[in-house]
Coordinates of N, CA, C and O in Angstrom, one line a residue:
X19 N 8.2 -183.6 -68.9 CA 8.9 -182.5 -69.2 C 9.1 -182.3 -70.8 O 9.4 -183.3 -71.5
X20 N 8.9 -181.1 -71.2 CA 8.9 -180.8 -72.6 C 10.4 -180.5 -73.1 O 11.1 -179.9 -72.3
X21 N 10.8 -181.0 -74.2 CA 12.1 -180.7 -74.8 C 11.8 -179.9 -76.1 O 10.9 -180.3 -76.9
X22 N 12.6 -178.9 -76.5 CA 12.4 -178.0 -77.6 C 13.6 -178.0 -78.4 O 14.7 -177.8 -77.9
X23 N 13.5 -178.1 -79.8 CA 14.6 -178.1 -80.7 C 14.2 -177.1 -81.9 O 13.2 -177.3 -82.5
X24 N 15.0 -176.0 -81.9 CA 14.8 -175.0 -83.0 C 15.5 -175.3 -84.3 O 16.5 -176.0 -84.3
X25 N 14.9 -174.9 -85.4 CA 15.6 -175.1 -86.7 C 15.2 -173.9 -87.6 O 14.2 -173.3 -87.4
X26 N 16.0 -173.7 -88.7 CA 15.5 -172.7 -89.7 C 16.3 -171.4 -89.6 O 15.9 -170.5 -90.4
X27 N 17.2 -171.2 -88.8 CA 18.0 -170.0 -88.7 C 18.9 -169.9 -89.9 O 19.1 -170.8 -90.7
X28 N 19.5 -168.7 -90.1 CA 20.3 -168.5 -91.2 C 20.6 -167.0 -91.4 O 20.3 -166.2 -90.6
X29 N 21.1 -166.7 -92.6 CA 21.3 -165.3 -92.9 C 20.6 -165.0 -94.1 O 20.2 -165.7 -95.0
X30 N 20.2 -163.7 -94.1 CA 19.2 -163.2 -95.1 C 19.5 -161.7 -95.3 O 19.9 -161.0 -94.4
X31 N 19.2 -161.2 -96.5 CA 19.3 -159.8 -96.6 C 18.0 -159.0 -96.2 O 16.9 -159.6 -96.1
X32 N 18.2 -157.8 -95.8 CA 17.1 -157.0 -95.4 C 15.9 -157.1 -96.3 O 16.2 -157.0 -97.5
X33 N 14.7 -157.2 -95.9 CA 13.5 -157.3 -96.7 C 13.2 -158.7 -97.0 O 12.1 -159.0 -97.6
X34 N 14.0 -159.7 -96.7 CA 13.9 -161.0 -97.0 C 13.0 -161.8 -96.0 O 12.5 -161.1 -95.0
X35 N 12.8 -163.0 -96.1 CA 12.0 -163.8 -95.2 C 12.7 -165.0 -94.7 O 13.6 -165.6 -95.4
X36 N 12.4 -165.5 -93.4 CA 12.9 -166.8 -93.0 C 11.7 -167.3 -92.2 O 10.8 -166.7 -91.6
X37 N 11.8 -168.7 -92.1 CA 10.8 -169.4 -91.2 C 11.5 -170.2 -90.2 O 12.3 -171.1 -90.6
X38 N 11.2 -170.0 -88.9 CA 11.8 -170.9 -87.9 C 10.8 -171.9 -87.4 O 9.6 -171.7 -87.4
X39 N 11.3 -173.0 -87.0 CA 10.4 -174.1 -86.5 C 11.0 -174.6 -85.2 O 12.2 -174.5 -84.9
X40 N 10.2 -175.1 -84.4 CA 10.5 -175.6 -83.1 C 9.7 -176.9 -82.8 O 8.5 -176.9 -82.9
X41 N 10.5 -177.9 -82.8 CA 9.9 -179.3 -82.5 C 9.8 -179.6 -81.0 O 10.9 -179.5 -80.3
X42 N 8.6 -179.8 -80.5 CA 8.5 -180.2 -79.1 C 8.3 -181.6 -78.9 O 7.7 -182.3 -79.8
X43 N 9.0 -182.1 -77.9 CA 8.8 -183.5 -77.6 C 8.5 -183.7 -76.1 O 8.8 -182.8 -75.3
X44 N 8.1 -184.8 -75.6 CA 7.7 -185.0 -74.3 C 6.3 -184.6 -74.0 O 5.5 -184.8 -74.9
X45 N 6.1 -184.1 -72.9 CA 4.7 -183.8 -72.5 C 4.2 -182.4 -73.0 O 3.8 -181.5 -72.3
X46 N 4.2 -182.2 -74.4 CA 3.9 -180.9 -74.9 C 2.5 -180.6 -74.7 O 2.0 -179.4 -74.8
X47 N 1.6 -181.6 -74.5 CA 0.2 -181.2 -74.3 C -0.1 -180.4 -73.1 O -1.2 -179.9 -72.9
X48 N 0.9 -180.3 -72.2 CA 0.7 -179.6 -71.0 C 1.2 -178.2 -70.9 O 1.4 -177.6 -69.9
X49 N 1.6 -177.7 -72.1 CA 2.2 -176.3 -72.2 C 0.9 -175.3 -72.3 O -0.1 -175.6 -72.9
X50 N 1.0 -174.2 -71.5 CA 0.0 -173.2 -71.6 C 0.3 -172.1 -72.7 O -0.6 -171.5 -73.3
X51 N 1.6 -171.8 -72.8 CA 2.0 -170.9 -73.8 C 3.2 -171.4 -74.5 O 4.1 -172.1 -73.8
X52 N 3.4 -171.0 -75.7 CA 4.7 -171.3 -76.5 C 5.0 -170.0 -77.1 O 4.2 -169.3 -77.7
X53 N 6.4 -169.7 -77.1 CA 6.8 -168.4 -77.6 C 8.2 -168.4 -78.2 O 8.9 -169.4 -78.2
X54 N 8.5 -167.4 -79.0 CA 9.7 -167.0 -79.5 C 10.3 -165.8 -78.9 O 9.7 -164.8 -78.7
X55 N 11.6 -166.0 -78.5 CA 12.4 -164.8 -77.9 C 13.7 -164.7 -78.8 O 14.0 -165.6 -79.4
X56 N 14.3 -163.6 -78.5 CA 15.5 -163.4 -79.2 C 16.5 -162.6 -78.3 O 16.0 -161.8 -77.5
X57 N 17.7 -162.7 -78.6 CA 18.8 -162.1 -77.8 C 19.9 -161.7 -78.7 O 20.4 -162.5 -79.5
X58 N 20.4 -160.5 -78.4 CA 21.7 -160.1 -79.0 C 22.7 -159.9 -77.9 O 22.4 -159.6 -76.7
X59 N 24.0 -160.0 -78.2 CA 25.0 -159.8 -77.1 C 24.9 -158.5 -76.4 O 24.7 -157.4 -77.1
X60 N 24.9 -158.5 -75.1 CA 24.9 -157.4 -74.3 C 23.5 -156.9 -74.0 O 23.3 -155.9 -73.3
X61 N 22.5 -157.5 -74.4 CA 21.2 -157.1 -74.2 C 20.4 -158.3 -73.6 O 20.6 -159.5 -73.8
X62 N 19.3 -157.9 -72.9 CA 18.5 -158.9 -72.3 C 17.6 -159.5 -73.4 O 17.2 -159.0 -74.4
X63 N 17.3 -160.9 -73.2 CA 16.4 -161.6 -74.0 C 15.0 -160.9 -74.1 O 14.5 -160.7 -73.0
X64 N 14.5 -160.8 -75.3 CA 13.2 -160.2 -75.4 C 12.2 -161.0 -76.1 O 12.6 -161.8 -77.0
X65 N 10.9 -161.0 -75.7 CA 9.9 -161.6 -76.3 C 9.6 -161.2 -77.6 O 9.4 -159.9 -77.8
X66 N 9.3 -162.0 -78.6 CA 9.0 -161.7 -79.9 C 7.5 -162.0 -80.2 O 6.8 -161.1 -80.7
X67 N 7.1 -163.2 -80.0 CA 5.7 -163.6 -80.2 C 5.4 -164.8 -79.3 O 6.3 -165.6 -79.0
X68 N 4.2 -164.9 -79.0 CA 3.7 -166.1 -78.2 C 2.3 -166.4 -78.6 O 1.5 -165.6 -79.1
X69 N 1.9 -167.7 -78.3 CA 0.7 -168.2 -78.7 C 0.2 -169.1 -77.5 O 1.1 -169.9 -77.0
X70 N -1.0 -169.0 -77.2 CA -1.6 -169.9 -76.1 C -2.0 -171.3 -76.6 O -2.2 -171.4 -77.9
X71 N -2.3 -172.1 -75.7 CA -2.8 -173.4 -76.3 C -4.2 -173.3 -76.9 O -4.8 -174.2 -77.5
X72 N -4.9 -172.1 -76.6 CA -6.1 -171.8 -77.3 C -6.0 -171.0 -78.6 O -7.0 -170.7 -79.1
X73 N -4.7 -170.7 -79.0 CA -4.5 -170.1 -80.3 C -4.5 -168.5 -80.1 O -4.4 -167.9 -81.1
X74 N -4.5 -168.0 -78.9 CA -4.4 -166.5 -78.8 C -3.0 -166.1 -79.0 O -2.1 -166.8 -78.4
X75 N -2.7 -165.1 -79.8 CA -1.3 -164.7 -80.1 C -1.1 -163.3 -79.5 O -2.0 -162.4 -79.4
X76 N 0.2 -163.1 -79.2 CA 0.6 -161.7 -78.8 C 2.0 -161.5 -79.4 O 2.8 -162.4 -79.5
X77 N 2.2 -160.4 -79.9 CA 3.4 -159.9 -80.6 C 4.0 -158.7 -80.0 O 3.4 -157.8 -79.5
X78 N 5.3 -158.6 -80.1 CA 6.1 -157.5 -79.7 C 5.8 -156.4 -80.7 O 5.5 -156.7 -82.0
X79 N 5.6 -155.1 -80.4 CA 5.4 -154.1 -81.3 C 6.3 -154.1 -82.5 O 5.9 -153.7 -83.6
X80 N 7.6 -154.3 -82.2 CA 8.6 -154.3 -83.2 C 8.4 -155.2 -84.4 O 9.0 -155.1 -85.5
X81 N 7.6 -156.2 -84.2 CA 7.4 -157.3 -85.2 C 6.0 -157.4 -85.7 O 5.7 -158.2 -86.6
X82 N 5.1 -156.7 -85.1 CA 3.7 -156.7 -85.5 C 3.6 -156.4 -87.1 O 4.1 -155.5 -87.5
X83 N 2.8 -157.2 -87.7 CA 2.6 -157.1 -89.1 C 3.7 -157.7 -90.0 O 3.5 -157.7 -91.3
X84 N 4.8 -158.1 -89.4 CA 5.9 -158.8 -90.2 C 6.0 -160.3 -89.8 O 6.4 -161.0 -90.6
X85 N 5.8 -160.5 -88.6 CA 6.1 -161.9 -88.0 C 4.7 -162.6 -87.7 O 3.8 -161.8 -87.3
X86 N 4.6 -163.8 -88.0 CA 3.5 -164.6 -87.7 C 3.9 -165.9 -86.9 O 4.7 -166.7 -87.5
X87 N 3.2 -166.1 -85.7 CA 3.4 -167.3 -85.0 C 2.3 -168.2 -85.2 O 1.2 -167.8 -85.3
X88 N 2.7 -169.5 -85.3 CA 1.6 -170.5 -85.4 C 2.0 -171.7 -84.9 O 3.2 -172.0 -84.6
X89 N 1.1 -172.6 -84.6 CA 1.4 -174.0 -84.0 C 0.6 -175.1 -84.7 O -0.6 -174.9 -85.1
X90 N 1.2 -176.2 -84.8 CA 0.5 -177.4 -85.3 C 0.5 -178.4 -84.1 O 1.5 -179.1 -84.0
X91 N -0.6 -178.5 -83.6 CA -0.7 -179.4 -82.3 C -0.6 -180.9 -82.7 O -0.2 -181.7 -81.8
X92 N -1.0 -181.2 -83.9 CA -0.9 -182.6 -84.3 C 0.5 -183.0 -84.5 O 0.9 -184.2 -84.4
X93 N 1.4 -182.1 -84.8 CA 2.9 -182.4 -85.1 C 3.7 -181.8 -84.0 O 4.9 -182.0 -84.0
X94 N 3.0 -181.2 -82.9 CA 3.8 -180.6 -81.8 C 5.0 -179.6 -82.3 O 6.1 -179.7 -81.9
X95 N 4.6 -178.8 -83.3 CA 5.6 -177.8 -83.8 C 5.0 -176.4 -83.6 O 3.8 -176.2 -83.7
X96 N 6.0 -175.5 -83.4 CA 5.8 -174.1 -83.3 C 6.6 -173.5 -84.4 O 7.7 -173.9 -84.7
X97 N 5.9 -172.5 -85.1 CA 6.7 -171.9 -86.2 C 6.6 -170.4 -86.0 O 5.7 -169.8 -85.4
X98 N 7.6 -169.7 -86.6 CA 7.6 -168.3 -86.7 C 8.0 -167.9 -88.1 O 9.0 -168.1 -88.6
X99 N 6.9 -167.3 -88.9 CA 7.3 -166.8 -90.2 C 7.6 -165.4 -90.1 O 6.9 -164.6 -89.6
X100 N 8.8 -165.1 -90.6 CA 9.3 -163.7 -90.4 C 9.5 -163.1 -91.8 O 10.4 -163.6 -92.7
X101 N 8.8 -162.0 -92.1 CA 8.8 -161.4 -93.4 C 9.4 -160.0 -93.1 O 9.4 -159.4 -92.1
X102 N 9.8 -159.4 -94.3 CA 10.3 -157.9 -94.2 C 11.3 -157.8 -93.2 O 11.2 -156.8 -92.3
X103 N 12.2 -158.7 -93.1 CA 13.2 -158.7 -92.0 C 14.1 -157.4 -92.1 O 14.4 -156.9 -93.3
X104 N 14.5 -157.0 -90.9 CA 15.4 -155.8 -90.8 C 16.6 -156.1 -90.1 O 16.7 -157.2 -89.4
X105 N 17.7 -155.4 -90.3 CA 18.9 -155.8 -89.6 C 18.8 -155.8 -88.0 O 19.5 -156.6 -87.4
X106 N 17.9 -155.0 -87.4 CA 17.7 -155.1 -86.0 C 16.9 -156.4 -85.6 O 16.8 -156.6 -84.4
X107 N 16.5 -157.2 -86.5 CA 16.0 -158.5 -86.2 C 17.1 -159.6 -85.9 O 16.8 -160.7 -85.5
X108 N 18.2 -159.2 -86.2 CA 19.4 -160.1 -85.9 C 19.5 -160.5 -84.5 O 19.3 -159.7 -83.7
X109 N 19.8 -161.7 -84.3 CA 20.0 -162.3 -82.9 C 19.8 -163.8 -82.9 O 19.7 -164.4 -83.9
X110 N 20.0 -164.3 -81.7 CA 19.7 -165.7 -81.5 C 18.3 -165.8 -81.0 O 17.9 -165.2 -80.1
X111 N 17.5 -166.7 -81.8 CA 16.1 -166.9 -81.4 C 15.9 -168.2 -80.7 O 16.4 -169.2 -81.1
X112 N 15.2 -168.0 -79.7 CA 14.8 -169.2 -78.8 C 13.3 -169.5 -78.8 O 12.6 -168.7 -78.8
X113 N 13.0 -170.8 -78.8 CA 11.8 -171.3 -78.6 C 11.5 -171.5 -77.2 O 12.5 -172.1 -76.5
X114 N 10.4 -171.3 -76.6 CA 10.2 -171.4 -75.2 C 8.7 -172.0 -74.9 O 7.8 -171.6 -75.7
X115 N 8.7 -172.6 -73.8 CA 7.3 -173.2 -73.4 C 7.1 -172.9 -71.9 O 8.0 -172.8 -71.1
X116 N 5.9 -172.5 -71.7 CA 5.3 -172.3 -70.3 C 4.6 -173.5 -69.9 O 3.5 -173.7 -70.4
X117 N 5.1 -174.3 -69.1 CA 4.4 -175.6 -68.8 C 3.8 -175.5 -67.3 O 3.3 -176.6 -66.9
X118 N 4.0 -174.4 -66.6 CA 3.7 -174.4 -65.2 C 2.7 -173.3 -64.8 O 2.0 -173.5 -63.8
X119 N 2.7 -172.2 -65.5 CA 1.9 -171.0 -65.0 C 0.8 -170.7 -65.9 O 1.0 -170.6 -67.1
X120 N -0.4 -170.6 -65.4 CA -1.5 -170.1 -66.2 C -1.6 -168.6 -65.9 O -2.0 -168.1 -64.9
X121 N -1.3 -167.8 -66.9 CA -1.3 -166.3 -66.9 C -2.4 -165.8 -67.7 O -2.4 -165.8 -68.9
X122 N -3.4 -165.2 -67.0 CA -4.5 -164.6 -67.8 C -4.2 -163.2 -68.3 O -4.9 -162.8 -69.4
X123 N -3.2 -162.6 -67.8 CA -2.9 -161.1 -68.2 C -2.0 -161.3 -69.5 O -0.9 -161.6 -69.5
X124 N -2.7 -161.0 -70.6 CA -1.9 -161.1 -71.9 C -0.7 -160.1 -71.9 O 0.2 -160.5 -72.7
X125 N -0.7 -159.1 -71.2 CA 0.4 -158.2 -71.4 C 1.7 -158.7 -70.7 O 2.8 -158.2 -70.9
X126 N 1.5 -159.9 -70.0 CA 2.7 -160.4 -69.5 C 3.2 -161.6 -70.2 O 4.2 -162.2 -69.8
X127 N 2.6 -161.9 -71.3 CA 2.9 -163.2 -72.0 C 4.3 -163.2 -72.7 O 4.8 -164.2 -73.0
X128 N 4.9 -162.0 -72.9 CA 6.1 -161.9 -73.5 C 7.3 -161.8 -72.5 O 8.4 -161.5 -72.8
X129 N 7.0 -161.9 -71.2 CA 7.9 -161.9 -70.2 C 8.7 -163.3 -70.1 O 8.1 -164.3 -69.9
X130 N 10.1 -163.3 -70.2 CA 10.7 -164.5 -70.3 C 10.7 -165.4 -69.0 O 10.8 -166.6 -69.0
X131 N 10.5 -164.7 -67.9 CA 10.4 -165.4 -66.6 C 9.1 -166.3 -66.4 O 9.0 -167.0 -65.5
X132 N 8.2 -166.1 -67.4 CA 7.0 -167.0 -67.4 C 7.3 -168.4 -68.0 O 6.5 -169.3 -67.7
X133 N 8.4 -168.5 -68.7 CA 8.7 -169.7 -69.4 C 9.7 -170.5 -68.7 O 10.7 -170.1 -68.3
X134 N 9.5 -171.9 -68.6 CA 10.4 -172.8 -67.9 C 11.1 -173.7 -68.8 O 12.0 -174.4 -68.2
X135 N 10.8 -173.8 -70.0 CA 11.5 -174.7 -70.9 C 12.0 -173.9 -72.1 O 11.3 -173.2 -72.7
X136 N 13.3 -174.1 -72.4 CA 13.9 -173.4 -73.5 C 14.6 -174.3 -74.5 O 15.2 -175.3 -74.1
X137 N 14.6 -173.9 -75.8 CA 15.5 -174.6 -76.8 C 16.8 -174.0 -76.7 O 17.1 -173.1 -75.9
X138 N 17.7 -174.5 -77.6 CA 19.1 -174.2 -77.6 C 19.4 -172.9 -78.3 O 20.5 -172.3 -78.2
X139 N 18.5 -172.5 -79.1 CA 18.6 -171.2 -79.9 C 19.1 -171.4 -81.3 O 19.8 -172.4 -81.6
X140 N 18.7 -170.5 -82.2 CA 19.1 -170.6 -83.6 C 19.5 -169.2 -84.0 O 18.7 -168.3 -83.7
X141 N 20.6 -169.0 -84.7 CA 21.1 -167.7 -85.1 C 20.4 -167.1 -86.4 O 20.2 -167.9 -87.4
X142 N 19.9 -165.9 -86.3 CA 19.4 -165.1 -87.5 C 20.4 -163.9 -87.7 O 20.6 -163.2 -86.7
X143 N 20.8 -163.9 -88.9 CA 21.6 -162.7 -89.3 C 20.9 -162.0 -90.4 O 20.7 -162.6 -91.5
X144 N 20.5 -160.7 -90.3 CA 19.9 -159.9 -91.3 C 20.9 -158.8 -91.7 O 21.2 -157.9 -91.0
X145 N 21.4 -158.8 -93.0 CA 22.3 -157.9 -93.5 C 21.7 -156.7 -94.2 O 20.6 -157.0 -94.9
X146 N 22.2 -155.5 -94.2 CA 21.6 -154.5 -94.8 C 22.1 -154.3 -96.3 O 23.0 -155.0 -96.7

């Protein structure tokens, strides 16, 4: 079983940058997808970015061109570089892993029900 621990959250002004990291431990070599999700109170958790074990990436339209997801398989880490941050990027960001389902349809890769392992979350606050 994979365990995930996020780090790198914090507060930043609009236009600034932050980098999130997710350290995976356990049987991380058996993950098919790893992704970042975010949630604000009263709203459903939404997919932000995901990357397959083959390096294919998918982004939510709201973050395309601003966020970059990457993984270092030698260190079992997942990262999310967030640039040009906006107040609407505020939320709790979760790292997640899909260790059970092989999904060929890329349009479904940002669906949270595809992921079975979750980190504890890290808070991002973007002020205007």
